mmCIF file of C-alpha atoms in Angstrom:
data_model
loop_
_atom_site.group_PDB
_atom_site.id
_atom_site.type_symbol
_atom_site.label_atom_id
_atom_site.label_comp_id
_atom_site.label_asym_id
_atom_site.label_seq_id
_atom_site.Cartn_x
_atom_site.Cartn_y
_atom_site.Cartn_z
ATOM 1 C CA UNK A 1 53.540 95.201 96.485
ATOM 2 C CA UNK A 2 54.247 91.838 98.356
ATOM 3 C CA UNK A 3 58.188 92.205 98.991
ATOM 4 C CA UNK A 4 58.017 90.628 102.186
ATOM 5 C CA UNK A 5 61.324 87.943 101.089
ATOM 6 C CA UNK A 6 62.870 90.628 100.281
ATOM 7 C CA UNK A 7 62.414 92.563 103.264
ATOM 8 C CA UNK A 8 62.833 89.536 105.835
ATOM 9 C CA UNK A 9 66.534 88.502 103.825
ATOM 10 C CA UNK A 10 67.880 92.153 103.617
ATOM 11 C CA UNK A 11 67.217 92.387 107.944
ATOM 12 C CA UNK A 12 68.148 89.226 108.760
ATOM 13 C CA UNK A 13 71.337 89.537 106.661
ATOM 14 C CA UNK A 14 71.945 92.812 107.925
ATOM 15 C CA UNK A 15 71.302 91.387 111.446
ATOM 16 C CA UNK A 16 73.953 88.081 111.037
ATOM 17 C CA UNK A 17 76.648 90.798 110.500
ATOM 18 C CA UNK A 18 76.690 92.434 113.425
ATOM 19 C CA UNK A 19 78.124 91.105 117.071
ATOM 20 C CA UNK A 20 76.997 91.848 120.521
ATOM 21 C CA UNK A 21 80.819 93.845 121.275
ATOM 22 C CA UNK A 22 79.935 95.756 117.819
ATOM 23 C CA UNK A 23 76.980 97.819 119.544
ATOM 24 C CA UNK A 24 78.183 97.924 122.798
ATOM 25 C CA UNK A 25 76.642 94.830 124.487
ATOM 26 C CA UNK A 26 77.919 91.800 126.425
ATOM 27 C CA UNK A 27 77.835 88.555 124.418
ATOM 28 C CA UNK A 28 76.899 86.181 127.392
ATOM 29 C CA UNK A 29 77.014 82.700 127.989
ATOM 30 C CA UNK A 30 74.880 79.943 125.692
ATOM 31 C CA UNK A 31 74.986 82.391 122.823
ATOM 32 C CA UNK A 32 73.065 80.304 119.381
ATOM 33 C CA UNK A 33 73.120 82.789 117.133
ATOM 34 C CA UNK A 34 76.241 84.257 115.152
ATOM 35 C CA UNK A 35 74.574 88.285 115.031
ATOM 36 C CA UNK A 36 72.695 90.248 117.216
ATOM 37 C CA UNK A 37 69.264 88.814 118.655
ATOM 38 C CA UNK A 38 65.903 89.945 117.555
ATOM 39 C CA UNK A 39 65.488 91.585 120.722
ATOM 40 C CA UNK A 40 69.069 93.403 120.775
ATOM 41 C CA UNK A 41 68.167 94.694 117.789
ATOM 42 C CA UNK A 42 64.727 96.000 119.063
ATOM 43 C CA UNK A 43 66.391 96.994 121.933
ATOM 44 C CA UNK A 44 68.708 99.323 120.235
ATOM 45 C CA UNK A 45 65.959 100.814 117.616
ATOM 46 C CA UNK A 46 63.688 101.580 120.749
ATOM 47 C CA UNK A 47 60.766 99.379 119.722
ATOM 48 C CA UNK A 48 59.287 96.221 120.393
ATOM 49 C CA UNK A 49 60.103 92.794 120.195
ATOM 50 C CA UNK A 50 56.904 91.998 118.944
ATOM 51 C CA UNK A 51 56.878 94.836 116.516
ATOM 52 C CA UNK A 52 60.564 94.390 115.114
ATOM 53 C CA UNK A 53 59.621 90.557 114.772
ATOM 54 C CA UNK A 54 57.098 91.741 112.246
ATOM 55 C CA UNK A 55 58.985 93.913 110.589
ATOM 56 C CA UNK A 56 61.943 91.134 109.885
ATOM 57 C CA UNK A 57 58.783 89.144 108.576
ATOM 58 C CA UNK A 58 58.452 91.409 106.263
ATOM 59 C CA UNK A 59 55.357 93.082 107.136
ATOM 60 C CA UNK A 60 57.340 96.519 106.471
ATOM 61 C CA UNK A 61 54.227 98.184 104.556
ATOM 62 C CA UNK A 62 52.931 101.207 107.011
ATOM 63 C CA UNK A 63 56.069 101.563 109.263
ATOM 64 C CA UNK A 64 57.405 105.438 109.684
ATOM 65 C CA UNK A 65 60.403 107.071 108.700
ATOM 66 C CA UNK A 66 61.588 107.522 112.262
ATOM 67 C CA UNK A 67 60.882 103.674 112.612
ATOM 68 C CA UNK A 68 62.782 103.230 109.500
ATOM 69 C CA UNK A 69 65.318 105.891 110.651
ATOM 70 C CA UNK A 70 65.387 104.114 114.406
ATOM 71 C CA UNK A 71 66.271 100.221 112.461
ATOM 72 C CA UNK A 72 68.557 101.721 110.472
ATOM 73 C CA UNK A 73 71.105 103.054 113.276
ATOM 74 C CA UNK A 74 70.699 99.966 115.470
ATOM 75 C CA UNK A 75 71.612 97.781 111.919
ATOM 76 C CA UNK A 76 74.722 100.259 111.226
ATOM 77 C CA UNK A 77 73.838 100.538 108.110
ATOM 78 C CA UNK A 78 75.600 102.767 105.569
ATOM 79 C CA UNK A 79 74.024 105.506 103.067
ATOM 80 C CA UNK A 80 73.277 102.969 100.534
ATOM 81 C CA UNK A 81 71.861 100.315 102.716
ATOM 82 C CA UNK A 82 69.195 102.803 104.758
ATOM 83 C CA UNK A 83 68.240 104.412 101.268
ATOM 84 C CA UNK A 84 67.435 100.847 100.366
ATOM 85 C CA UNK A 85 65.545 99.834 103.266
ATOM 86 C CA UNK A 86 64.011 102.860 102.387
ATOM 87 C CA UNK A 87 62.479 101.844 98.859
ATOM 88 C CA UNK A 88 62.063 98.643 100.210
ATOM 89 C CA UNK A 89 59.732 100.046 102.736
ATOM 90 C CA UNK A 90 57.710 102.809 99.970
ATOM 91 C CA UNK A 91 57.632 99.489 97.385
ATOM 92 C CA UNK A 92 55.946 97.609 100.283
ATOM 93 C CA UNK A 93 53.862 100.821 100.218
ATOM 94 C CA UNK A 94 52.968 100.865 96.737
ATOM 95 C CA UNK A 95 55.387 103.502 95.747
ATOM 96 C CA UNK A 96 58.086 101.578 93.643
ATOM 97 C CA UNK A 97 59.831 104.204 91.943
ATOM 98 C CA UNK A 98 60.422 106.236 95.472
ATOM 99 C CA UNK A 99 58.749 109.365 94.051
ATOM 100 C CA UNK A 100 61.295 109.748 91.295
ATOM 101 C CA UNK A 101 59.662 110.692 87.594
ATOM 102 C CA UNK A 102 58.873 108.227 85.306
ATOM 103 C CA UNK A 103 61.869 106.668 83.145
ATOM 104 C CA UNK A 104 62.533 107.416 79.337
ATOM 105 C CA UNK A 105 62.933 104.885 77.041
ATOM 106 C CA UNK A 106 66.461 103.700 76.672
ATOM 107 C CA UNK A 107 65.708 103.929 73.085
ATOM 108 C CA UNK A 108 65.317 107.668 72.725
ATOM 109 C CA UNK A 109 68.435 108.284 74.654
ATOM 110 C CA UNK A 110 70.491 106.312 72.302
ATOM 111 C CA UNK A 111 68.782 107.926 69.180
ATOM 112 C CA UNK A 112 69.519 111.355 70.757
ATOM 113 C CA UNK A 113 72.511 113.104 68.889
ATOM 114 C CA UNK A 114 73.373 115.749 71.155
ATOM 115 C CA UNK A 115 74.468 113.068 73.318
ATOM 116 C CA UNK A 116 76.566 111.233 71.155
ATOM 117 C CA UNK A 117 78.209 114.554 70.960
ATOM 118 C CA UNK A 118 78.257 114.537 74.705
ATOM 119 C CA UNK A 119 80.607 111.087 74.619
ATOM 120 C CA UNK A 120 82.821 112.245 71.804
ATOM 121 C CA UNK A 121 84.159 115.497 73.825
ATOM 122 C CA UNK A 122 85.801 113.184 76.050
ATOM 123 C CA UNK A 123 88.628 112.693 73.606
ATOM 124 C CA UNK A 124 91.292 111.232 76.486
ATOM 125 C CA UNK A 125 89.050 109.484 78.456
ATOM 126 C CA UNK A 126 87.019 106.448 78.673
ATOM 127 C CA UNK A 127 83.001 107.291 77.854
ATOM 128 C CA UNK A 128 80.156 105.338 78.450
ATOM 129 C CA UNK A 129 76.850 105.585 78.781
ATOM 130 C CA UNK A 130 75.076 102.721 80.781
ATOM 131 C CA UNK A 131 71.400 102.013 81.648
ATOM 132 C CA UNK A 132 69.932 100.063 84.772
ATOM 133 C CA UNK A 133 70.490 97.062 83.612
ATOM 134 C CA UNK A 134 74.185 97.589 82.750
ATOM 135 C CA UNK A 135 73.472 97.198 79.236
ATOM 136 C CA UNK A 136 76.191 99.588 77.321
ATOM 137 C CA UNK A 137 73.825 101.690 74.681
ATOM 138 C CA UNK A 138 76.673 104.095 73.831
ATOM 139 C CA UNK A 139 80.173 105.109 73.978
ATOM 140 C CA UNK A 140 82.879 106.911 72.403
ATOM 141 C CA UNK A 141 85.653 106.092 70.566
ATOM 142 C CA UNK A 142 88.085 105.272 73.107
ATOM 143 C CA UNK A 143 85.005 103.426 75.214
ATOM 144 C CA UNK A 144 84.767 101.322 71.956
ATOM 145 C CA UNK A 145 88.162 100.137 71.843
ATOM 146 C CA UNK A 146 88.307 99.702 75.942
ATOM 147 C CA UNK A 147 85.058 97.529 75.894
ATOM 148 C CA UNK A 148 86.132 95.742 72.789
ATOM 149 C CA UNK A 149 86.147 92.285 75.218
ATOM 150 C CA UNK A 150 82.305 93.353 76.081
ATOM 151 C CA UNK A 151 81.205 94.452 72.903
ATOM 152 C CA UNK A 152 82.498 91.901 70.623
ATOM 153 C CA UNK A 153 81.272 91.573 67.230
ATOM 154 C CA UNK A 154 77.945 93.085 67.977
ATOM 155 C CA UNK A 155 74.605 91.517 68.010
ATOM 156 C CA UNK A 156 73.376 91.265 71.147
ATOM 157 C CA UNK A 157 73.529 94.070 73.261
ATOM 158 C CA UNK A 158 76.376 94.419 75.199
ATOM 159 C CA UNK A 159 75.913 93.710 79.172
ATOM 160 C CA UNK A 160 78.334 94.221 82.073
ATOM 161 C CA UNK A 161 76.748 92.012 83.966
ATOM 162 C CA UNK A 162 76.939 89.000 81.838
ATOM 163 C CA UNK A 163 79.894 89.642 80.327
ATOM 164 C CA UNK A 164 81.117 89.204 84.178
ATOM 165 C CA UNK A 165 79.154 85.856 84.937
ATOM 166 C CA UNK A 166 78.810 84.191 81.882
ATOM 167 C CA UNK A 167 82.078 85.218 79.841
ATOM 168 C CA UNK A 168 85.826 83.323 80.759
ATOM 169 C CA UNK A 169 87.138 86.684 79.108
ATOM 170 C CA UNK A 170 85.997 88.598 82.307
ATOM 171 C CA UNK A 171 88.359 86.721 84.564
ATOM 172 C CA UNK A 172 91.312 88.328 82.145
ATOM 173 C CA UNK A 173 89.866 91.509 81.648
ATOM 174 C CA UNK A 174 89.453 92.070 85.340
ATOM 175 C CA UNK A 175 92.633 91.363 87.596
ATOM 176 C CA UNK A 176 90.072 92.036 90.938
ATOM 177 C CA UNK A 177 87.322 89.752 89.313
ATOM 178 C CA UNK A 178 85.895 88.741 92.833
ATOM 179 C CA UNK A 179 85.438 92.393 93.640
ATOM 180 C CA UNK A 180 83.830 92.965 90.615
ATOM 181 C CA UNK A 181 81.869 90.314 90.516
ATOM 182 C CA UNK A 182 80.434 91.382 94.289
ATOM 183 C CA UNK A 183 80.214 95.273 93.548
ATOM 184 C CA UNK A 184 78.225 93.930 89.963
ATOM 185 C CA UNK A 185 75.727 92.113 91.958
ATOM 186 C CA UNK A 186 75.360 94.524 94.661
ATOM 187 C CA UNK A 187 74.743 97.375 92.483
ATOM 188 C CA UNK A 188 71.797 95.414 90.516
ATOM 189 C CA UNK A 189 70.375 94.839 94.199
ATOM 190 C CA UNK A 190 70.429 98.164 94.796
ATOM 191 C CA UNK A 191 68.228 98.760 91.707
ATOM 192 C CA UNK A 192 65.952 96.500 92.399
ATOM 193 C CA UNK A 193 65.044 97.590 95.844
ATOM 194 C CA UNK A 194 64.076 101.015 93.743
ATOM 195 C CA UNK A 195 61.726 99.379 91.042
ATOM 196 C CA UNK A 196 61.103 95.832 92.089
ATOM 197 C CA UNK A 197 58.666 95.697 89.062
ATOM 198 C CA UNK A 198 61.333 95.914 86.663
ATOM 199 C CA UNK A 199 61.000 92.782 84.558
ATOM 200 C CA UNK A 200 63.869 93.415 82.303
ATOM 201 C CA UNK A 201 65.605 93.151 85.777
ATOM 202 C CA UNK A 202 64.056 90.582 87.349
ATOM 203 C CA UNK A 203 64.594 88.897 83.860
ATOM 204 C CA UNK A 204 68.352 89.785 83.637
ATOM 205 C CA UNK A 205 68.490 88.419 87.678
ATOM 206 C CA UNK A 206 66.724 85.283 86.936
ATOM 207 C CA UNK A 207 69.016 84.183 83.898
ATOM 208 C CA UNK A 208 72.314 84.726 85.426
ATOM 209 C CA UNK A 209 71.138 82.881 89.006
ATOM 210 C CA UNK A 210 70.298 79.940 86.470
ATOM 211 C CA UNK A 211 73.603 79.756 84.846
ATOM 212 C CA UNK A 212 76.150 81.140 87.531
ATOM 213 C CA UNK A 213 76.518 79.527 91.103
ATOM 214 C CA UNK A 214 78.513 82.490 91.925
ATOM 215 C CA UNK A 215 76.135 84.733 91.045
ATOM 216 C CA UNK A 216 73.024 83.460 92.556
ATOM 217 C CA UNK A 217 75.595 82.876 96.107
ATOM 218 C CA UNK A 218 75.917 86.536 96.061
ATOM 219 C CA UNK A 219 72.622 87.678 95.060
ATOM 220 C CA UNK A 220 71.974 85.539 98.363
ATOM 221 C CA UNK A 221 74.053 88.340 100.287
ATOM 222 C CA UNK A 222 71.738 91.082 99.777
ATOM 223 C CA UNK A 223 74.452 93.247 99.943
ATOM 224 C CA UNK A 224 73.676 96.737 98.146
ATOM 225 C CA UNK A 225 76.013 99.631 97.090
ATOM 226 C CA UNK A 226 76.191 102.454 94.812
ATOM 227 C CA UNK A 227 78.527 102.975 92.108
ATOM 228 C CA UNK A 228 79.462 106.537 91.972
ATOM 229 C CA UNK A 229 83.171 106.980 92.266
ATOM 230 C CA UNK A 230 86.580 104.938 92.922
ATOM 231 C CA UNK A 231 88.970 103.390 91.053
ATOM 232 C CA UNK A 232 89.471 100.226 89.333
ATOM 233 C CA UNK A 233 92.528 98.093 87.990
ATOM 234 C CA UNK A 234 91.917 96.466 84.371
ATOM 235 C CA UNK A 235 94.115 94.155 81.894
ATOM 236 C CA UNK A 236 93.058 95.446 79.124
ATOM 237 C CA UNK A 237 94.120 92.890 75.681
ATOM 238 C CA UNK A 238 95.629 95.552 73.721
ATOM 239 C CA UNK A 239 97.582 97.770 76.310
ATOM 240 C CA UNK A 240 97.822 95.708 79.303
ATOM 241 C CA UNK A 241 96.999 96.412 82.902
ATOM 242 C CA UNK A 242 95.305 99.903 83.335
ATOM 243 C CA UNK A 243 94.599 102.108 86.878
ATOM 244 C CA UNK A 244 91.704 104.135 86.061
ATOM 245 C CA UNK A 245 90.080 106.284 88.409
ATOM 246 C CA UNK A 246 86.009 106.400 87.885
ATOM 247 C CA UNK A 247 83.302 108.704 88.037
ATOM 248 C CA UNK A 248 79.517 108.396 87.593
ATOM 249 C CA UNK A 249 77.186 111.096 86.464
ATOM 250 C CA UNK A 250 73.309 110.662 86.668
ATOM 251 C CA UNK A 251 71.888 111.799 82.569
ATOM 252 C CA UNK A 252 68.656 113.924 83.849
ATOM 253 C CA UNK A 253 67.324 113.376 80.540
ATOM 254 C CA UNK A 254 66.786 109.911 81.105
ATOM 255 C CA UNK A 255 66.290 108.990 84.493
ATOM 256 C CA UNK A 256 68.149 105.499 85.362
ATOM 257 C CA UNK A 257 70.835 105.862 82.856
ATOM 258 C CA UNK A 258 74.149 107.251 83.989
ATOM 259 C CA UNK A 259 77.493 108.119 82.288
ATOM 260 C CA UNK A 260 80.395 106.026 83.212
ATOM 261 C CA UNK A 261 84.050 108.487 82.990
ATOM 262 C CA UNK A 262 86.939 106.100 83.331
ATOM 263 C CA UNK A 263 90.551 108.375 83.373
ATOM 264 C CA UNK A 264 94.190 107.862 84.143
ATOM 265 C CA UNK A 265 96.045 109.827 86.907
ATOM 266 C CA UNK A 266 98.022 112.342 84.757
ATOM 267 C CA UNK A 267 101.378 111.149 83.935
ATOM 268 C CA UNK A 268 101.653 107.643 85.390
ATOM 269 C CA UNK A 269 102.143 104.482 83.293
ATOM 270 C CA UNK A 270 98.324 103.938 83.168
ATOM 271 C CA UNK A 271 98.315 107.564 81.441
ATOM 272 C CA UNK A 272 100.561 106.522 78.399
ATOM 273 C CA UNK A 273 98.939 102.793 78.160
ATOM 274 C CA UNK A 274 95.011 104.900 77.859
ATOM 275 C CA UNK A 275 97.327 106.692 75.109
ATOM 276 C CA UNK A 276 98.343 104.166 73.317
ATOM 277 C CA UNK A 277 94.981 102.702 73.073
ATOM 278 C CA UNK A 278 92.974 105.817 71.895
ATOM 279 C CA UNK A 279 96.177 105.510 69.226
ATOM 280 C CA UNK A 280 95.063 102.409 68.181
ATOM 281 C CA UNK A 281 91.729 102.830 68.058
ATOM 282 C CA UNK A 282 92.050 105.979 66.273
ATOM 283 C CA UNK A 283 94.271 103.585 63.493
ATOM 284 C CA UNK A 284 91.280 100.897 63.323
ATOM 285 C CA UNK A 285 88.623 103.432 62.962
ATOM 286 C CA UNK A 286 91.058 104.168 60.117
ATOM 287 C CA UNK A 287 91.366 100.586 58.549
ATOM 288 C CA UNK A 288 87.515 100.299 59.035
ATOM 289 C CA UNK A 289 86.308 103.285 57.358
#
């Protein structure tokens, strides 16, 4: 697969990050460039000039795993940037999924009672189940009432990432919107350095760069990252401001969805607000039935 703009922006961003004093080298006199040098960085991976040259091209198809390894320390890249240069490297090779089975339809996960079930053990917690596109296809109870600002009235399926871009409620619903909005946009990179043939991605990517400047600036980062754990602060309409800690959890079932398990630190004020929303949402379930 030709991925070579993606390839060439992910080094040379990588590359503009870094400074000579960074990796243990002197700066000099005359310097033009703001990062390392092409040749500082070969000089640190232990190949070429020429070679690295082609590889920030994007000619990355071919190269070895110890090359790959060898860029990847003299970039100081973390975890989730190597594993990306990574799939950038086997998509170059053909090999866009990385190895990793086939994925499910979206549709039969959804459809699939058992995990429904799953959602609705997690009676005090937040439960959602998300797929690679951050479109929410289920939830329970309390993830209803938490997501109410995402999910709406229905139609249209809900989506994280537009609901951040595209909807003035996000800037009230998240009190750390910029960091949102930059771990939203990084995560979706990181996705599409897996499958770069995912239309409904590249779709999802090319509508929000159309109609958010902030968007397509940090799409422009290449910055990557996982989501997996951490903790986030929220205001939510209802309850107020909330302090949830998260956790991810990969569903096996159907590779490239995950479960999304927001909860509150055990007696703290965030703990009685999640409370007092579950209440509530318990009460409209109620009103609704």
């Amino acid at each position: 697969m030709d991925n070579q703009p993606e390839v060439r922006e992910f080094l040379m961003s990588r590359r503009a990050k870094l400074t000579p004093e960074l990796v243990g080298l002197s700066s000099g006199p005359n310097r033009r460039v703001a990062g390392l040098r092409r040749s500082e960085v070969a000089a640190l991976a232990g190949v070429s000039v020429e070679y690295y040259a082609k590889l920030e091209r994007g000619a990355i198809a071919g190269a070895s795993s110890s090359v790959l390894d060898a860029i990847a320390r003299a970039l100081q890249l973390d975890d989730t940037e190597r594993t990306h240069l990574f799939d950038l490297a086997r998509a170059a090779d053909g090999i866009p999924l990385s190895g990793r089975p086939r994925r499910r339809s979206a549709k039969s996960a959804v459809t699939r009672p058992s995990l429904q079930w799953a959602l609705d053990t997690f009676s005090g917690a937040i439960a959602v189940v998300l797929d690679q596109h951050q479109n929410i296809l289920a939830t329970n109870e309390l993830g209803r009432a938490f997501y109410s600002p995402v999910i709406g009235d229905g139609g249209r399926v809900p989506n994280l990432a537009r609901f951040q871009f595209l909807d003035p409620a996000s800037r009230d619903f998240y009190p750390d919107w910029d960091r949102f909005a930059g771990m939203c946009v990084a995560i979706m990179r990181t996705r599409a350095g897996r499958d770069p043939n995912d239309k409904g991605l590249q779709d999802l990517v090319g509508e929000l760069s159309t109609r958010s400047d902030t968007f397509r600036q940090l799409w422009g980062a290449h910055d990557v990252r996982t989501h997996g754990a951490g903790t986030k602060r929220f205001n939510h309409p209802v309850v107020g401001e909330l302090t949830l800690a998260y956790e991810e959890l990969a569903i096996t079932a159907d590779p490239g969805l995950g479960m999304l398990i927001y909860t509150a630190e055990p007696g703290s004020p965030s703990a009685e607000r999640l409370q007092l929303l579950a209440s509530w949402a318990a009460s409209s379930a109620v009103v609704e039935s």
